Coordinates of C-alpha atoms in Angstrom, one line a residue:
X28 CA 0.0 0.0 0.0
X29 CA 1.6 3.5 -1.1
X30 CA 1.1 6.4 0.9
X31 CA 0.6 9.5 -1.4
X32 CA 2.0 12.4 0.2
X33 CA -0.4 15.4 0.7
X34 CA 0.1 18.4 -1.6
X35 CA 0.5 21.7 -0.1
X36 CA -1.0 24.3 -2.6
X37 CA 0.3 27.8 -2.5
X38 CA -2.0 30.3 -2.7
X39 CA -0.7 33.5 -4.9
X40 CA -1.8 36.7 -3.9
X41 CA -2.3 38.9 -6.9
X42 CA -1.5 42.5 -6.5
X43 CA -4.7 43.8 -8.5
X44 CA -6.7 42.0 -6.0
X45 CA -5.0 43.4 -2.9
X46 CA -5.6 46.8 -5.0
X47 CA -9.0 46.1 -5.3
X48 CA -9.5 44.7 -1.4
X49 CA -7.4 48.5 -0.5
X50 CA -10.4 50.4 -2.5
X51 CA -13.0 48.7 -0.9
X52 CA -11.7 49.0 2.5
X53 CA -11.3 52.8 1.7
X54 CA -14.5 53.1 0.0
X55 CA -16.3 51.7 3.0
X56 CA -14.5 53.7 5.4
X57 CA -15.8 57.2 3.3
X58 CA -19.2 55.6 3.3
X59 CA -19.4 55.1 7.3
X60 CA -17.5 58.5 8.1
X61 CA -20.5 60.8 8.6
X62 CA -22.4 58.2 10.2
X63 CA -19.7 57.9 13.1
X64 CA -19.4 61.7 13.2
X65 CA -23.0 62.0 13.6
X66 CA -23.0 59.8 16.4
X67 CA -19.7 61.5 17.8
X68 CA -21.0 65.0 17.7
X69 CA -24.1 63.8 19.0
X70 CA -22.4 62.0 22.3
X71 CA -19.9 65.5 22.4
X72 CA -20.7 68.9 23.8
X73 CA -21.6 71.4 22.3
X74 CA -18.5 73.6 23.0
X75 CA -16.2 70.6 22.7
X76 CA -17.2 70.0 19.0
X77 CA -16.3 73.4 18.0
X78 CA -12.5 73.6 19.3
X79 CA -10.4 73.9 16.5
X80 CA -8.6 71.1 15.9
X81 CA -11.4 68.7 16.2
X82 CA -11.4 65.4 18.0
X83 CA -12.1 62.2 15.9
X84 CA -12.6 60.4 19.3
X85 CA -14.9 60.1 21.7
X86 CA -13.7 62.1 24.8
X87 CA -16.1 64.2 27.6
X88 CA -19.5 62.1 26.2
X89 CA -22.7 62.9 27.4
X90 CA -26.0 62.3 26.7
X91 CA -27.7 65.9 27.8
X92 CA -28.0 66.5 23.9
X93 CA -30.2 63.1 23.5
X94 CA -31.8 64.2 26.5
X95 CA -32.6 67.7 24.9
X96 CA -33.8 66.7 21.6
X97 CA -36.3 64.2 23.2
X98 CA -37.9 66.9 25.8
X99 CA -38.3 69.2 22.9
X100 CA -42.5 69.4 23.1
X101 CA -42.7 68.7 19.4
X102 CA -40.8 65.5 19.5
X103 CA -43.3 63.1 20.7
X104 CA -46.1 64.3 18.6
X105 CA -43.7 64.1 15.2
X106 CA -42.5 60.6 16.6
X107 CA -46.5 59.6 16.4
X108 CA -47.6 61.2 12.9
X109 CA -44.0 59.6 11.9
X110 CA -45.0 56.0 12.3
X111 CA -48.6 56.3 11.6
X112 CA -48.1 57.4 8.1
X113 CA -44.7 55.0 7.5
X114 CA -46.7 52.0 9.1
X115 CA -49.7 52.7 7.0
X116 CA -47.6 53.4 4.4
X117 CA -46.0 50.0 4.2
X118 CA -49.2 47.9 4.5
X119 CA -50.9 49.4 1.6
X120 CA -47.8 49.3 -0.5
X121 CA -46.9 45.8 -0.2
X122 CA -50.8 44.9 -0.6
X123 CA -51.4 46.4 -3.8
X124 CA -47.8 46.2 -5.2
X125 CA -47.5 42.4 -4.6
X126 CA -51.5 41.9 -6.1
X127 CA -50.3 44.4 -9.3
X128 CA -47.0 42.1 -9.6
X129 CA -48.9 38.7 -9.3
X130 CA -51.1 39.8 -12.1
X131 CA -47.9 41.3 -14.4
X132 CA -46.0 38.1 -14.0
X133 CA -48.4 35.2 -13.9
X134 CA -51.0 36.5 -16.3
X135 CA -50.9 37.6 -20.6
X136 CA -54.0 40.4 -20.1
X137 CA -54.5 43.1 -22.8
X138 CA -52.6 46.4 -21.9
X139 CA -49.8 44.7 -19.9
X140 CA -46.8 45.8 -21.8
X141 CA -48.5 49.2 -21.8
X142 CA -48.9 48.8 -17.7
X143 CA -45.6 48.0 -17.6
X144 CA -44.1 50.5 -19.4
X145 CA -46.3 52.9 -17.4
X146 CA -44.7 51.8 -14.4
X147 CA -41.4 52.5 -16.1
X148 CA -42.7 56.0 -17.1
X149 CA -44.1 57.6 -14.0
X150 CA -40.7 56.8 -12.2
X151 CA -39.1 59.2 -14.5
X152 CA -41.3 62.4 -13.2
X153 CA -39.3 64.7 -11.1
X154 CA -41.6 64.8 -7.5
X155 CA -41.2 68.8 -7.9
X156 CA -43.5 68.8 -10.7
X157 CA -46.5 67.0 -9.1
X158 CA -46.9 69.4 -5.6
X159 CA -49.0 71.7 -7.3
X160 CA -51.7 69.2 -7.9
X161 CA -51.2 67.2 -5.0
X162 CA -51.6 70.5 -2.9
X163 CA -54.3 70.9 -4.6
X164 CA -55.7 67.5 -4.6
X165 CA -55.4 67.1 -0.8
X166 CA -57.4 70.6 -0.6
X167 CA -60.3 69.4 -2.8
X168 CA -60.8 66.1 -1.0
X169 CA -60.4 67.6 2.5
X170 CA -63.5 70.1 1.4
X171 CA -65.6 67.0 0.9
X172 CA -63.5 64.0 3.2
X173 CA -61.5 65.9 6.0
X174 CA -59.8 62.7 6.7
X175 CA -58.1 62.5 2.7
X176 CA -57.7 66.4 3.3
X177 CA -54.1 68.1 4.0
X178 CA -52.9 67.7 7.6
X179 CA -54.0 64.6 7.7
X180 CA -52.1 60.8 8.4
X181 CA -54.4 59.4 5.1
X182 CA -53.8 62.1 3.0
X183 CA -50.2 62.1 3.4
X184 CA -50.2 57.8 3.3
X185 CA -52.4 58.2 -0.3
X186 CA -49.3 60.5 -1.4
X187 CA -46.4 58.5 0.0
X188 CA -48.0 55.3 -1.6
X189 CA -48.8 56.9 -5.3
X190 CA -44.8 57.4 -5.5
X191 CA -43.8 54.3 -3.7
X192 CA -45.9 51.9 -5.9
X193 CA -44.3 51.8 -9.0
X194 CA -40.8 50.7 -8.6
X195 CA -42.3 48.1 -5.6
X196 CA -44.6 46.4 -8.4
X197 CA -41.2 46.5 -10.6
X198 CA -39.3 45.0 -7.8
X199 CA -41.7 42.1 -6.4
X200 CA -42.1 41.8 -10.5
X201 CA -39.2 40.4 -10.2
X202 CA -39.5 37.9 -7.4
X203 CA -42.7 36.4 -8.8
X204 CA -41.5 35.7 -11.4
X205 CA -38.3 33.9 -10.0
X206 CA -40.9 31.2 -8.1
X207 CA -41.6 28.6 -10.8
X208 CA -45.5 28.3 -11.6
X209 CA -45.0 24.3 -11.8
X210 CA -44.5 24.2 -8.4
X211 CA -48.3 25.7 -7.6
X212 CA -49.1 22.8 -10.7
X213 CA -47.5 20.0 -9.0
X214 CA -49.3 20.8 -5.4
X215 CA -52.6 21.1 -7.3
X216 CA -51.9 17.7 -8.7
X217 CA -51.4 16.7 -5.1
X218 CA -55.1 17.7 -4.2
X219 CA -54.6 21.2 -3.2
X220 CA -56.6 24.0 -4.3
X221 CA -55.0 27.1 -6.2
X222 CA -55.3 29.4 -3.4
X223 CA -54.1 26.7 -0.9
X224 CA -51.1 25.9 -3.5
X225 CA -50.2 29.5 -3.6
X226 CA -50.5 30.2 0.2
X227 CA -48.7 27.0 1.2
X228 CA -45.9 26.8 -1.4
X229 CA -45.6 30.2 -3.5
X230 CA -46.2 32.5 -0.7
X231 CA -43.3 31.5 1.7
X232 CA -40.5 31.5 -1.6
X233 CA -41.9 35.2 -1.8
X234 CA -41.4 36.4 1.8
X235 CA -37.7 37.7 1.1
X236 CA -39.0 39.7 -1.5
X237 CA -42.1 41.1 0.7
X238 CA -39.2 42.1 3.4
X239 CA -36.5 43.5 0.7
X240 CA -39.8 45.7 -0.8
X241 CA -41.0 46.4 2.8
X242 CA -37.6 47.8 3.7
X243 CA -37.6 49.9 0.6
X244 CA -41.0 51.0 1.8
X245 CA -40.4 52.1 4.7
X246 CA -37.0 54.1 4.7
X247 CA -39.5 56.0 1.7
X248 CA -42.0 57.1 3.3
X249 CA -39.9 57.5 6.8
X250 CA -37.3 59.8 5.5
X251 CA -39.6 61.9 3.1
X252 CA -39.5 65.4 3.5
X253 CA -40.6 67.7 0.7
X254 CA -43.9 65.7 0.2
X255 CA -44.7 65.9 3.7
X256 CA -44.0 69.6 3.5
X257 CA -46.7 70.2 0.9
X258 CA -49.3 68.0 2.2
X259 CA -49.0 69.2 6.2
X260 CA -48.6 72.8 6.1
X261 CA -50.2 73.2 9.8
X262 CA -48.2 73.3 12.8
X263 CA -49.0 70.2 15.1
X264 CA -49.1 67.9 12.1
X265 CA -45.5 67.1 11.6
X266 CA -43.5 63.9 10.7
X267 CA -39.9 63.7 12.1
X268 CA -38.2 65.6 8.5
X269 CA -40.3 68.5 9.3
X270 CA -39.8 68.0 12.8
X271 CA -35.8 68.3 12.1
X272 CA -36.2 71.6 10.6
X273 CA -37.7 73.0 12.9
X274 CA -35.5 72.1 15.5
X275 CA -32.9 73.1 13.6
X276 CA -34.0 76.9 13.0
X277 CA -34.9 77.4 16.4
X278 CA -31.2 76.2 17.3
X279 CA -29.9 78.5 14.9
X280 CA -32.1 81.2 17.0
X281 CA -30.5 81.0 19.7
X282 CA -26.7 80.1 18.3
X283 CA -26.7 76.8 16.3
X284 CA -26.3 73.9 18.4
X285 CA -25.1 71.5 16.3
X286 CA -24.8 68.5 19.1
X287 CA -28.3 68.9 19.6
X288 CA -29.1 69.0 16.0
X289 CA -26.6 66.1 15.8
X290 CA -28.4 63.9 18.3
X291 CA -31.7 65.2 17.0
X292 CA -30.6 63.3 13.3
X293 CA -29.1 60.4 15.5
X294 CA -32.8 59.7 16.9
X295 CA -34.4 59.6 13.8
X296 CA -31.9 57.3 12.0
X297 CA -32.2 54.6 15.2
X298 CA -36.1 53.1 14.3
X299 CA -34.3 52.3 10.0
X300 CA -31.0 50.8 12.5
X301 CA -33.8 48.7 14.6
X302 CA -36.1 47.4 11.4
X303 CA -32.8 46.5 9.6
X304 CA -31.4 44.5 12.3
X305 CA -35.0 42.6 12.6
X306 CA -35.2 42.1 8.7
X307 CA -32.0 42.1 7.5
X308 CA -31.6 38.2 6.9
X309 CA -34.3 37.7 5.0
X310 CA -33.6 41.6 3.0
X311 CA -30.2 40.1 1.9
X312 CA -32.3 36.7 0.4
X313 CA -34.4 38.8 -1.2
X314 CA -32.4 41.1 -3.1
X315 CA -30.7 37.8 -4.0
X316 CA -33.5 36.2 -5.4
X317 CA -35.0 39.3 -6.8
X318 CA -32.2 39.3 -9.6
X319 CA -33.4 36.7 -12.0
X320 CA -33.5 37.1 -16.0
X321 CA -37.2 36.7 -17.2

């Protein structure tokens, strides 16, 4: 019996790679720079952050600027309106988006090449040029419905879905049509109906893409700002953005405090950290299996 002698391979790193490896790194590092000085100047005081030269680590840290920004009386009220319209938002999104890309991928109907192309279309219009008529929209239909009327958490959500709708159908467009329809086939062979087939076996494969397009949803409709402007003009009726602002100028009345502002920016960014870290496995799944060739 002859013993073969293991082979030790040698693995040879190319330069371009380590290049490339170098870039990224960099790349990565310019890309999470103002999210660490946010959270820096945030935890810093006020007078600390604007000694000259600055300090790139954390040193005196407090949380008084947190504690600030919270107390503010307009906070709690923005934090409400925020995730009222983002919630409501969401739902009727992924409802209407998922039924508009069952029917574009699973069904030949007259008009769908049209439907799609449409889709394609209305994501090309700059959001400037609608506010007129959305102003004026949400001020005809709160004559008649106060509820779909400006200042309002539906009138806002009817807004924030019209321009979130389109590129979701495209997206979940694209997971439907990654799930084989012979699978559906094969359960109905096995005795189940079409609906069971499709809520047992379809429906799960699609869940990644629900989350991926949920995410998308969401940081829409929770960082919009010049929308919101438009359709809540009143005072009291203010999402987070708008919220921001104002915060903002009336730190900039009294001499900018740009910890508080800072820490202001840091609390709104903490509920899209907390839905990531809850979603993220199955968001990276389904932006995987959203790239298929039809």
């Amino acid at each position: 019996m002859t013993v073969t002698p293991l082979r030790t391979t040698r693995r040879h790193i190319r330069p371009g790679k380590i290049a490339f490896d170098l870039l990224g790194i960099v790349v990565a590092l310019g890309w999470a720079f103002p999210v660490y000085w946010m959270i820096l100047s945030a935890l810093t005081p006020n007078a600390r952050l604007r000694q000259v030269p600055p300090s790139f680590l954390p040193t005196n840290t407090t949380l008084v600027n947190f504690k600030r920004a919270i107390t503010d009386p307009g906070f709690l009220p923005a934090l409400k309106m925020s995730l009222m319209i983002t919630l409501l938002t969401v739902a009727i999104v992924l409802i209407f988006a998922f039924l508009a890309a069952l029917a574009v991928s699973r069904f030949r109907f007259r008009g769908r090449k049209s439907f799609i192309l449409a889709i394609l279309i209305i994501q090309m219009l700059p959001a400037e040029g609608l506010f007129i008529a959305q102003y004026k929209m949400l001020s005809t239909l709160g004559e008649s419905v106060p509820a779909l009327g400006l200042n309002s958490v539906l009138g806002v959500t009817v807004l924030y879905s019209a321009a979130i709708i389109p590129f979701t159908i495209w997206m979940l467009r694209g997971f439907v049509a990654g799930v084989p329809l012979e699978l559906e086939e094969a359960a109905m062979v096995d005795g189940l109906s079409r609906t069971q087939a499709f809520l047992r076996i379809t429906f799960p494969l699609l869940a990644p893409g629900l989350v991926a397009s949920g995410v998308y949803a969401f940081l829409q409709a929770w960082n919009e700002f010049t929308v919101a402007l438009v359709a809540l003009p009143a005072g009291p009726a203010h999402t987070l953005p708008l919220w921001l602002r104002e915060f903002l100028n009336a730190s900039a009345n009294r001499g900018l405090d740009w910890a508080q502002v800072m820490a202001a920016s840091t609390i709104i960014a903490i509920p899209v950290v907390i839905f990531f870290l809850f979603v993220q496995n199955k968001m990276t799944s389904g932006l995987v299996s959203g790239a298929v060739k039809e």
